[in-house]
Every structure is written in structure tokens, then in C-alpha cells.
Amino acid sequence: MRLAFGADHAGYELKDHLVNTARELGHEVIDLGTNGPESVDYPDFAKAVAERVVSGHSDLGVILCSNGVGISISANKVPGIRAALCHTSWGAARARQHANANILALGAWEIGRGVADDILKAFLSNDFEGGRHERRVGKMMEIERTGIAAEKVGS
């Protein structure tokens, strides 16, 4: 599988570790940076990874910042991206199985290397289940397409 990785200065050390883990698992990796502690802007790395995924140059992406929130929000602004911020391997498996997540977001200052390895392995070893989840993912993508929900709640 082809994987794109990106992180800001808060996430680069854990990103480097996960890049090595992914390679050890036999995956092809493109590391889009950053590669040091100098302050950078996480939206730049979210966008770079997201563009590789939606273009088909990478099958899945992995992004990191201090808590994973800003980078996941940024990635989700790119049409076609379903970035999931995960804190457990169970959540990562469900993100792939039920939401067809195509980018894994992690908070580098919230989890250790062992937990991050488990989350990455769960994300990469699960596939979208389809079925009843197709309808739900379709509704997510419709919201993305129209920019608004199809129905008003409470009207």
C-alpha cells in the first residue's frame, strides 16, 4: 500500500517513528515532512497529504500535530477526504470499517509510540465494510458536495 505521511513540528518525531513502522510492515511510504523542530504550519502538511490521497498517488494518509485536531480539521477541508482523529486501535479500525476514513490523524503529544503503532496497524489492516455504511458515507459526501445538510433539524 502507498502511504503519505505529514506532520508539523510537534508531530515530526512520532511521524518518523511511524514511517519506519509502516516500512517494516512492507508499505511504500512518501514522507512529506516536516523533519525538524522548527515551527511550521500544520495546514500545509494536511493539504499535501490530502492532495496525494485524493489524486490517487497514495492509498491512505497519516497526519500528526500536537493533539491531532487542527491537522485533521485542515485535511477534512479537502473534498474527498475523510480524516479520522483516533486515540485507540478500536477507533482506528472503526474509522476504516464504518466511515471509510482515508487519512489517520494522531495527536503526537497525547499518545506514545506503542499506542501509535497499534493505531496505525489497526488503520492499515481494516477495510471499508460497505453495506449499511455506504448510505452513511454517501450522506457525508452529500454534505460535502452541497455545503449544507439536506434537511433542517426541527423544522
Coordinates of C-alpha atoms in Angstrom, one line a residue:
M1 CA 0.0 0.0 0.0
R2 CA 1.2 3.5 -0.8
L3 CA 1.1 5.8 2.3
A4 CA 1.6 9.6 2.6
F5 CA 2.8 10.9 5.9
G6 CA 2.9 14.5 7.1
A7 CA 3.3 16.3 10.4
D8 CA 4.1 19.7 11.8
H9 CA 7.0 20.4 14.3
A10 CA 5.0 18.9 17.2
G11 CA 4.5 15.6 15.3
Y12 CA 7.6 15.1 13.3
E13 CA 9.3 12.7 15.8
L14 CA 6.4 10.4 16.1
K15 CA 5.8 10.6 12.3
D16 CA 9.4 9.5 11.7
H17 CA 8.8 6.5 14.0
L18 CA 5.5 5.6 12.2
V19 CA 7.2 5.9 8.8
N20 CA 9.7 3.3 9.9
T21 CA 6.9 1.1 11.3
A22 CA 5.0 1.4 8.0
R23 CA 8.1 0.4 6.0
E24 CA 8.7 -2.5 8.3
L25 CA 5.2 -3.7 7.6
G26 CA 6.0 -3.6 3.8
H27 CA 4.3 -0.4 2.8
E28 CA 5.6 2.1 0.3
V29 CA 5.9 5.5 2.1
I30 CA 6.2 9.1 0.9
D31 CA 7.3 11.4 3.8
L32 CA 6.1 14.9 3.1
G33 CA 7.7 16.4 6.2
T34 CA 8.3 18.3 8.3
N35 CA 11.6 16.9 9.5
G36 CA 12.6 19.1 12.4
P37 CA 11.6 21.1 15.4
E38 CA 11.4 24.5 13.6
S39 CA 7.8 25.9 13.8
V40 CA 5.7 25.2 10.7
D41 CA 2.0 25.4 9.9
Y42 CA 0.1 22.1 10.1
P43 CA -2.5 23.1 7.4
D44 CA 0.4 22.9 4.8
F45 CA 1.1 19.3 5.7
A46 CA -2.5 18.3 5.9
K47 CA -3.1 19.7 2.5
A48 CA -0.1 18.0 1.0
V49 CA -1.1 14.6 2.3
A50 CA -4.8 15.1 1.4
E51 CA -3.9 16.1 -2.2
R52 CA -1.8 12.9 -2.6
V53 CA -4.7 10.8 -1.3
V54 CA -7.5 12.3 -3.4
S55 CA -5.3 12.3 -6.5
G56 CA -4.7 8.5 -6.1
H57 CA -0.9 9.0 -5.7
S58 CA -1.3 7.5 -2.2
D59 CA -3.8 5.0 -1.0
L60 CA -4.1 6.4 2.6
G61 CA -2.5 9.2 4.6
V62 CA -1.3 9.7 8.1
I63 CA -1.0 13.2 9.7
L64 CA 0.2 14.4 13.1
C65 CA 0.2 17.6 15.1
S66 CA 0.4 18.1 18.9
N67 CA -3.2 17.0 19.5
G68 CA -4.3 16.0 16.0
V69 CA -7.3 18.4 16.0
G70 CA -6.0 21.2 13.8
I71 CA -4.4 18.9 11.2
S72 CA -7.5 16.7 10.9
I73 CA -9.8 19.7 10.5
S74 CA -7.4 21.1 7.8
A75 CA -7.3 17.8 5.9
N76 CA -11.1 17.5 6.0
K77 CA -11.4 20.7 4.1
V78 CA -10.1 18.9 1.0
P79 CA -13.0 17.4 -1.0
G80 CA -12.9 13.7 -0.9
I81 CA -11.0 13.4 2.4
R82 CA -12.4 11.6 5.5
A83 CA -9.7 12.2 8.1
A84 CA -10.3 10.5 11.4
L85 CA -8.6 11.6 14.6
C86 CA -8.0 8.4 16.5
H87 CA -6.8 7.7 20.1
T88 CA -7.3 3.9 20.1
S89 CA -6.8 1.0 17.8
W90 CA -10.5 0.1 18.1
G91 CA -11.4 3.6 16.9
A92 CA -9.0 3.4 14.0
A93 CA -10.5 0.1 12.9
R94 CA -14.0 1.5 13.0
A95 CA -12.9 4.6 11.2
R96 CA -11.8 2.4 8.2
Q97 CA -14.7 -0.1 8.5
H98 CA -17.6 2.2 9.0
A99 CA -16.6 5.7 7.8
N100 CA -14.2 4.7 5.0
A101 CA -11.6 7.0 6.5
N102 CA -8.7 7.7 4.1
I103 CA -6.5 9.6 6.5
L104 CA -5.5 8.8 10.0
A105 CA -4.8 11.8 12.3
L106 CA -2.9 11.5 15.5
G107 CA -2.1 13.7 18.4
A108 CA 1.7 13.2 18.9
W109 CA 1.7 14.7 22.4
E110 CA -1.2 12.6 23.5
I111 CA -0.1 9.0 22.7
G112 CA 3.1 7.1 23.0
R113 CA 4.9 5.1 20.3
G114 CA 3.4 1.8 21.3
V115 CA -0.1 3.0 21.2
A116 CA 0.6 4.9 17.9
D117 CA 2.0 1.7 16.4
D118 CA -1.2 -0.2 17.4
I119 CA -3.4 2.5 16.0
L120 CA -1.5 2.6 12.7
K121 CA -1.6 -1.2 12.3
A122 CA -5.4 -1.2 13.0
F123 CA -6.0 1.5 10.5
L124 CA -4.0 -0.2 7.8
S125 CA -5.3 -3.7 8.4
N126 CA -9.0 -2.9 8.1
D127 CA -11.1 -2.1 5.1
F128 CA -14.4 -0.4 4.5
E129 CA -17.3 -2.8 5.2
G130 CA -19.8 -1.2 2.9
G131 CA -23.4 -2.3 3.4
R132 CA -25.3 -0.1 5.7
H133 CA -22.2 2.1 6.0
E134 CA -22.4 3.0 2.3
R135 CA -25.5 5.1 2.9
R136 CA -23.9 6.9 5.8
V137 CA -20.7 7.7 3.9
G138 CA -22.9 8.8 1.0
K139 CA -24.7 11.3 3.3
M140 CA -21.3 12.6 4.5
M141 CA -20.2 13.2 0.9
E142 CA -23.5 14.8 0.1
I143 CA -23.0 17.3 2.9
E144 CA -19.5 18.0 1.4
R145 CA -20.9 18.4 -2.1
T146 CA -23.7 20.8 -1.2
G147 CA -22.0 22.5 1.7
I148 CA -25.2 22.3 3.7
A149 CA -27.3 19.5 5.2
A150 CA -30.2 18.3 3.1
E151 CA -32.8 18.7 5.8
K152 CA -33.1 21.3 8.6
V153 CA -33.4 19.7 12.0
G154 CA -36.5 20.7 14.0
S155 CA -38.3 22.5 11.1

